Short mmCIF file of N, CA and C in Angstrom, two decimals:
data_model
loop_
_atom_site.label_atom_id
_atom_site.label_comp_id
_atom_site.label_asym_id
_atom_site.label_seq_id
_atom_site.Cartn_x
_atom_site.Cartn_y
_atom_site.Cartn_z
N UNK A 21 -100.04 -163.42 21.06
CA UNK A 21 -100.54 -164.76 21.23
C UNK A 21 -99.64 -165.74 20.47
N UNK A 22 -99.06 -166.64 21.40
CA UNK A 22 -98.38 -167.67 20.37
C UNK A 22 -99.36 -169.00 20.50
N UNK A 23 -98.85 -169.71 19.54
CA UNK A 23 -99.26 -171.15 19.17
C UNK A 23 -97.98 -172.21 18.33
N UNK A 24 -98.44 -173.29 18.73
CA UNK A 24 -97.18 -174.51 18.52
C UNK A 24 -97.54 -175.14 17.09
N UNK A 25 -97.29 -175.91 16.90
CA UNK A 25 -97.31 -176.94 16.07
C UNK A 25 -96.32 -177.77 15.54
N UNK A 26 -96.34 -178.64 15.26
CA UNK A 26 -95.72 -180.00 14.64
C UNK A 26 -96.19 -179.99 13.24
N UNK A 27 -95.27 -180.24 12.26
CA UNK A 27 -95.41 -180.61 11.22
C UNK A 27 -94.21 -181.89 10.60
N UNK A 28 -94.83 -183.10 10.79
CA UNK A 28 -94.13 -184.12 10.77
C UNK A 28 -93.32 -184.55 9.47
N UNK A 29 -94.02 -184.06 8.53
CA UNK A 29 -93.54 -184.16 7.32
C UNK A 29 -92.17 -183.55 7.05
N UNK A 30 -92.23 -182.63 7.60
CA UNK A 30 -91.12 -181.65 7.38
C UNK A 30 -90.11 -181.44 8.42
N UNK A 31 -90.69 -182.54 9.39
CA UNK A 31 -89.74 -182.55 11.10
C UNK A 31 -89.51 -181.13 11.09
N UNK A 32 -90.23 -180.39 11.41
CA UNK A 32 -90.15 -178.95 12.00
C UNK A 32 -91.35 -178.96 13.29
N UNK A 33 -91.00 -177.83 14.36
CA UNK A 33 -91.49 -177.32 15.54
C UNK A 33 -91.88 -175.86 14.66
N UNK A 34 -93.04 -175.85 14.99
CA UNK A 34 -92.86 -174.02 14.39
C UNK A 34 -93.50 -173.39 15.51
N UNK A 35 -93.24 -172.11 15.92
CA UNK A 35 -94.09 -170.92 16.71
C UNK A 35 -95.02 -170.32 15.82
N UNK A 36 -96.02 -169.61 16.30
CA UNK A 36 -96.65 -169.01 15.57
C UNK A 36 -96.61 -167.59 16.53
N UNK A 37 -96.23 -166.83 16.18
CA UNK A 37 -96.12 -165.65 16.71
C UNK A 37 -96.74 -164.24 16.28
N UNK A 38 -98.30 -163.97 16.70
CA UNK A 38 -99.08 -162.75 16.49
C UNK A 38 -98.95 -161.57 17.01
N UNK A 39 -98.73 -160.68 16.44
CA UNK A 39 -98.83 -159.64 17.33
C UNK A 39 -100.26 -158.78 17.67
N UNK A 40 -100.87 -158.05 18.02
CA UNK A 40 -102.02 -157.60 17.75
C UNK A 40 -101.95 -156.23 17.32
N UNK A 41 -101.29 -155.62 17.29
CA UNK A 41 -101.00 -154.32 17.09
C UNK A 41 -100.50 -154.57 15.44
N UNK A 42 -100.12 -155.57 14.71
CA UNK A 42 -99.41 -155.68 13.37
C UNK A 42 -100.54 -156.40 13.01
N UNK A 43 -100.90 -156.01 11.43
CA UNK A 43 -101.44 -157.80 10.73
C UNK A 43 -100.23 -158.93 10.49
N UNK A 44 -99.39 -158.62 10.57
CA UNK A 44 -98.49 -159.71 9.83
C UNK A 44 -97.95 -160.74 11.14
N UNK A 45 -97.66 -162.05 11.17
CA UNK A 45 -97.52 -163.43 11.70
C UNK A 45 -96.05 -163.34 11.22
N UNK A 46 -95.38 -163.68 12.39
CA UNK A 46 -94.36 -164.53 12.34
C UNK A 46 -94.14 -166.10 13.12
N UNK A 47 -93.92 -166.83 12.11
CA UNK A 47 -93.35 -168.20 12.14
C UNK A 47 -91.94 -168.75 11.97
N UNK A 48 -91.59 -168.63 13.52
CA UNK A 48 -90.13 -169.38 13.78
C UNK A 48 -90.42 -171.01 13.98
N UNK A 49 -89.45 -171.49 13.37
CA UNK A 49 -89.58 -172.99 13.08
C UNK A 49 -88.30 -173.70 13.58
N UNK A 50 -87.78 -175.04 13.64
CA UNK A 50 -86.72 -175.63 14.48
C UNK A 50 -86.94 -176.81 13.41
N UNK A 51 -85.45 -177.32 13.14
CA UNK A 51 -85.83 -178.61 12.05
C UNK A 51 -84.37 -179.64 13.05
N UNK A 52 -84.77 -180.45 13.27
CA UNK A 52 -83.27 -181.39 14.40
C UNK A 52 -84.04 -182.55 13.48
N UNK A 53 -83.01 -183.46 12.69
CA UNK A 53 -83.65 -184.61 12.38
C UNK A 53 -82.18 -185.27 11.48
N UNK A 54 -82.28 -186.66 11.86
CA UNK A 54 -81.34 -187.47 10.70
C UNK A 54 -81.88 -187.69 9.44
N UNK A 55 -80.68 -187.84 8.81
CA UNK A 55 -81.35 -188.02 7.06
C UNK A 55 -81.19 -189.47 6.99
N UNK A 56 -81.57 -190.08 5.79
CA UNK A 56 -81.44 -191.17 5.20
C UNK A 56 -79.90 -191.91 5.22
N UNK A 57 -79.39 -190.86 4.52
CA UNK A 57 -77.77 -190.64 4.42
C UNK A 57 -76.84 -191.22 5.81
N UNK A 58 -77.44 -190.74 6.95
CA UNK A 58 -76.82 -191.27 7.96
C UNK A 58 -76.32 -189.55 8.21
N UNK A 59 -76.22 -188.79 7.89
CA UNK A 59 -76.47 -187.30 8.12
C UNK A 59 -77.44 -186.39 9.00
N UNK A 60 -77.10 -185.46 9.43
CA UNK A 60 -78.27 -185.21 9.97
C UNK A 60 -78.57 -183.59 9.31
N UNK A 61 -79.62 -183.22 9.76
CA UNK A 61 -80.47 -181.51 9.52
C UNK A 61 -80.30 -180.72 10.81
N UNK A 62 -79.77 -179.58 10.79
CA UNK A 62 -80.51 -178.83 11.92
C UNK A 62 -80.53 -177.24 11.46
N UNK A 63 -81.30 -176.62 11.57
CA UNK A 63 -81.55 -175.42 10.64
C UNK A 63 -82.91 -174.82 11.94
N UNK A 64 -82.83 -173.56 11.97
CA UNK A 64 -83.76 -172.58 12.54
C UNK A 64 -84.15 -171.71 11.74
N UNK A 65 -85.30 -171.14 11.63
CA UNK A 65 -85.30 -170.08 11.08
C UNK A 65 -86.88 -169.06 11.31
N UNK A 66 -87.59 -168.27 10.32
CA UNK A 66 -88.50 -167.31 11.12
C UNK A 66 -89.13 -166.77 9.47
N UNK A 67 -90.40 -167.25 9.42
CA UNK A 67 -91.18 -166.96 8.09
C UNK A 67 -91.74 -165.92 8.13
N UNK A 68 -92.16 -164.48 7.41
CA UNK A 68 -92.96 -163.53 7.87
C UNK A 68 -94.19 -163.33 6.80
N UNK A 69 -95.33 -163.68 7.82
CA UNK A 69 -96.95 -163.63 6.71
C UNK A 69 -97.31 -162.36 7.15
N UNK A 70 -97.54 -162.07 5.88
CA UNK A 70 -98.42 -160.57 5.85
C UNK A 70 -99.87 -160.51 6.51
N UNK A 71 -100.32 -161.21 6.40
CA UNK A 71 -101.70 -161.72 7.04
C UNK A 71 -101.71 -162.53 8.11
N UNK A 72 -102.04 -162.51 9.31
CA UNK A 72 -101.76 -163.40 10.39
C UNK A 72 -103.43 -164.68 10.60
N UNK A 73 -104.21 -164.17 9.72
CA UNK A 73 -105.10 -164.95 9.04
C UNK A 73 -104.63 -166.18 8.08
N UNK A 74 -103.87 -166.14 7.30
CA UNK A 74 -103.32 -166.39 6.72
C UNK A 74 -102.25 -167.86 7.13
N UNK A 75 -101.43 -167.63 7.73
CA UNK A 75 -100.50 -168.00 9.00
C UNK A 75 -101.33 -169.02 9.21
N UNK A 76 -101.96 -168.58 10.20
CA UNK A 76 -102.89 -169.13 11.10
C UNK A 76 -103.79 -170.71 9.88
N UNK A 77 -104.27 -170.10 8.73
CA UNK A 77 -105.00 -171.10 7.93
C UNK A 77 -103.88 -172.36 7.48
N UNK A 78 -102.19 -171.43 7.07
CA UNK A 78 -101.45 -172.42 6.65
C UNK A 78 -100.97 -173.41 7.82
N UNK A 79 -100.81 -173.42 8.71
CA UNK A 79 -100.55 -174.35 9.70
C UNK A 79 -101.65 -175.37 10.29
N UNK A 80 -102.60 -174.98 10.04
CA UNK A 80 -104.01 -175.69 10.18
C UNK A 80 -104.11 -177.08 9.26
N UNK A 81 -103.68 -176.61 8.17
CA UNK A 81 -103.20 -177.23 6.72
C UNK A 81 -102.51 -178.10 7.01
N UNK A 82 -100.97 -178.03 7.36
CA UNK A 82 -99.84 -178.63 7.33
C UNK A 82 -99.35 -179.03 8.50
N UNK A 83 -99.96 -178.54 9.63
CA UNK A 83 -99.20 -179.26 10.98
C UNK A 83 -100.32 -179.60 11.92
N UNK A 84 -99.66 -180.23 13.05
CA UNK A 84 -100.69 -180.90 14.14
C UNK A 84 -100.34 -179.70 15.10
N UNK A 85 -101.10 -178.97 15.95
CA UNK A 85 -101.07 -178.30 17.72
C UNK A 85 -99.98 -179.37 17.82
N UNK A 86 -98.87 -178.52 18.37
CA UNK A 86 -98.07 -178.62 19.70
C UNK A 86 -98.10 -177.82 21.22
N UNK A 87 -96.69 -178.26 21.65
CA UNK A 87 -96.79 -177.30 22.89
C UNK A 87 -95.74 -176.89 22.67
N UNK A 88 -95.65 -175.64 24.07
CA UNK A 88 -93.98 -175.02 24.10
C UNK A 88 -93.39 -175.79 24.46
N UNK A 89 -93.54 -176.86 25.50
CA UNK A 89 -92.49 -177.85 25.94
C UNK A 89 -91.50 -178.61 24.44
N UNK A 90 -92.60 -178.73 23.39
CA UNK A 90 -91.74 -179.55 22.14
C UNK A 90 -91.08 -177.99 21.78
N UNK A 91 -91.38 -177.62 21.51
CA UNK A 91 -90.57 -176.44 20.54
C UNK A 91 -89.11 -175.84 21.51
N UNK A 92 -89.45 -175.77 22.56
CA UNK A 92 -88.31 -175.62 23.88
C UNK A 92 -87.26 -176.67 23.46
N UNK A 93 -87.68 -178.34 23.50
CA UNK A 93 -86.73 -179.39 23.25
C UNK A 93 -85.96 -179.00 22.04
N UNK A 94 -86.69 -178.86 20.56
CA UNK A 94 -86.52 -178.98 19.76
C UNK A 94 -85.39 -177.99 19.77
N UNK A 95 -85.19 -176.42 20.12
CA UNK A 95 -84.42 -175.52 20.28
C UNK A 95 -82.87 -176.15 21.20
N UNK A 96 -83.32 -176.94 22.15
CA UNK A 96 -82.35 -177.46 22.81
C UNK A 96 -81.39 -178.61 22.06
N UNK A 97 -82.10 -179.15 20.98
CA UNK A 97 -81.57 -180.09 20.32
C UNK A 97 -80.84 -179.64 19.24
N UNK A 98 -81.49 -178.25 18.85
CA UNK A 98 -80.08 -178.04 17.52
C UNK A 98 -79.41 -177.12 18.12
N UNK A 99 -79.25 -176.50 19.04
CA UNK A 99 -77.91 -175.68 19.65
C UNK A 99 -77.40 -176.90 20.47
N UNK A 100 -77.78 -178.12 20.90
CA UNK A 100 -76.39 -178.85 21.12
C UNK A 100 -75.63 -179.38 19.80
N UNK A 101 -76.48 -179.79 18.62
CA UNK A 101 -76.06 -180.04 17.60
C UNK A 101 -75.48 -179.25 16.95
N UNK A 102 -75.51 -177.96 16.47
CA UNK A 102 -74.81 -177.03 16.84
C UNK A 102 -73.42 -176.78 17.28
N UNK A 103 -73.96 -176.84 18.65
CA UNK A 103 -71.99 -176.94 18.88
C UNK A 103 -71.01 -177.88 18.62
N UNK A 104 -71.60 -179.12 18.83
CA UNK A 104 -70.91 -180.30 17.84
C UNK A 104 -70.43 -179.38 16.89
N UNK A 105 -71.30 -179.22 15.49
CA UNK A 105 -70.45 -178.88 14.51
C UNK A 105 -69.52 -177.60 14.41
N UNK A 106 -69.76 -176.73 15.15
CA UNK A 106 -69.13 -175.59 15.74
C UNK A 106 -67.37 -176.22 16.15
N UNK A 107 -67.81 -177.13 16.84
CA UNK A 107 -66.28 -177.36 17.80
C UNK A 107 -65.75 -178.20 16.58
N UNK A 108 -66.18 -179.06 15.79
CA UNK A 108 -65.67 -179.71 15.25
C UNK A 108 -64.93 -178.71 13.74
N UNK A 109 -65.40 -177.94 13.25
CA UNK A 109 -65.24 -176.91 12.50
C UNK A 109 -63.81 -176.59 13.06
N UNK A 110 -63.62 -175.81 14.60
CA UNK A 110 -62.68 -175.28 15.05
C UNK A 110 -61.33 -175.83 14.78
N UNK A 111 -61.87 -177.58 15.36
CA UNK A 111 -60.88 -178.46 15.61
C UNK A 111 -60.64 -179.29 13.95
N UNK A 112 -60.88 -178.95 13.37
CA UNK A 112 -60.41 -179.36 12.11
C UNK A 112 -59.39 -178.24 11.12
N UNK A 113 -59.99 -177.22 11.19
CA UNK A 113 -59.07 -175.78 11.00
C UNK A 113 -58.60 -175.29 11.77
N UNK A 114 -58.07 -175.67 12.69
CA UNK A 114 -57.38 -175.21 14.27
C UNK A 114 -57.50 -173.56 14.27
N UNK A 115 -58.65 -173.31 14.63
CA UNK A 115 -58.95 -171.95 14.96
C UNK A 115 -58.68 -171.79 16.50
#
């Protein structure tokens, strides 16, 4: 069973990802956002709760229900960002 959410504070998309056969929750998250700086964030990554009770209470807490459609975008937005810095990496150290 998955579930979405938004947590605005932290400009993250997170999944919530249960298994039923495991107790433990995994939470993959997506962060695409400009900084203050004129910089920007983009970072992915995948939290693992031992308790999927647990999981489930902390996002209740800290984020609003989303959908897959945002978390889909959000994925689409830091692998183009992404390659930006990818190509630009290349083309600065002429790899």
């Amino acid at each position: 069973m998955n579930s979405y959410w938004i947590d605005e504070q932290q400009k993250k998309i997170l999944k919530l990802d249960c298994d039923p056969k495991k107790e433990e929750a995994r939470v993959y998250w997506v962060q695409v956002c400009a900084t203050e700086g004129g910089g920007f964030i983009h970072a992915r990554g995948c939290d693992v709760v031992s308790v999927q009770e647990k999981a489930e209470e902390i996002l209740r807490l800290t984020a609003e229900p989303a959908h897959e459609e945002d978390y889909i975008t959000a994925l689409k937005d830091y692998f183009a960002a992404d390659k930006k810095v990818r190509e630009q990496f290349i083309k600065t150290f002429k790899l």
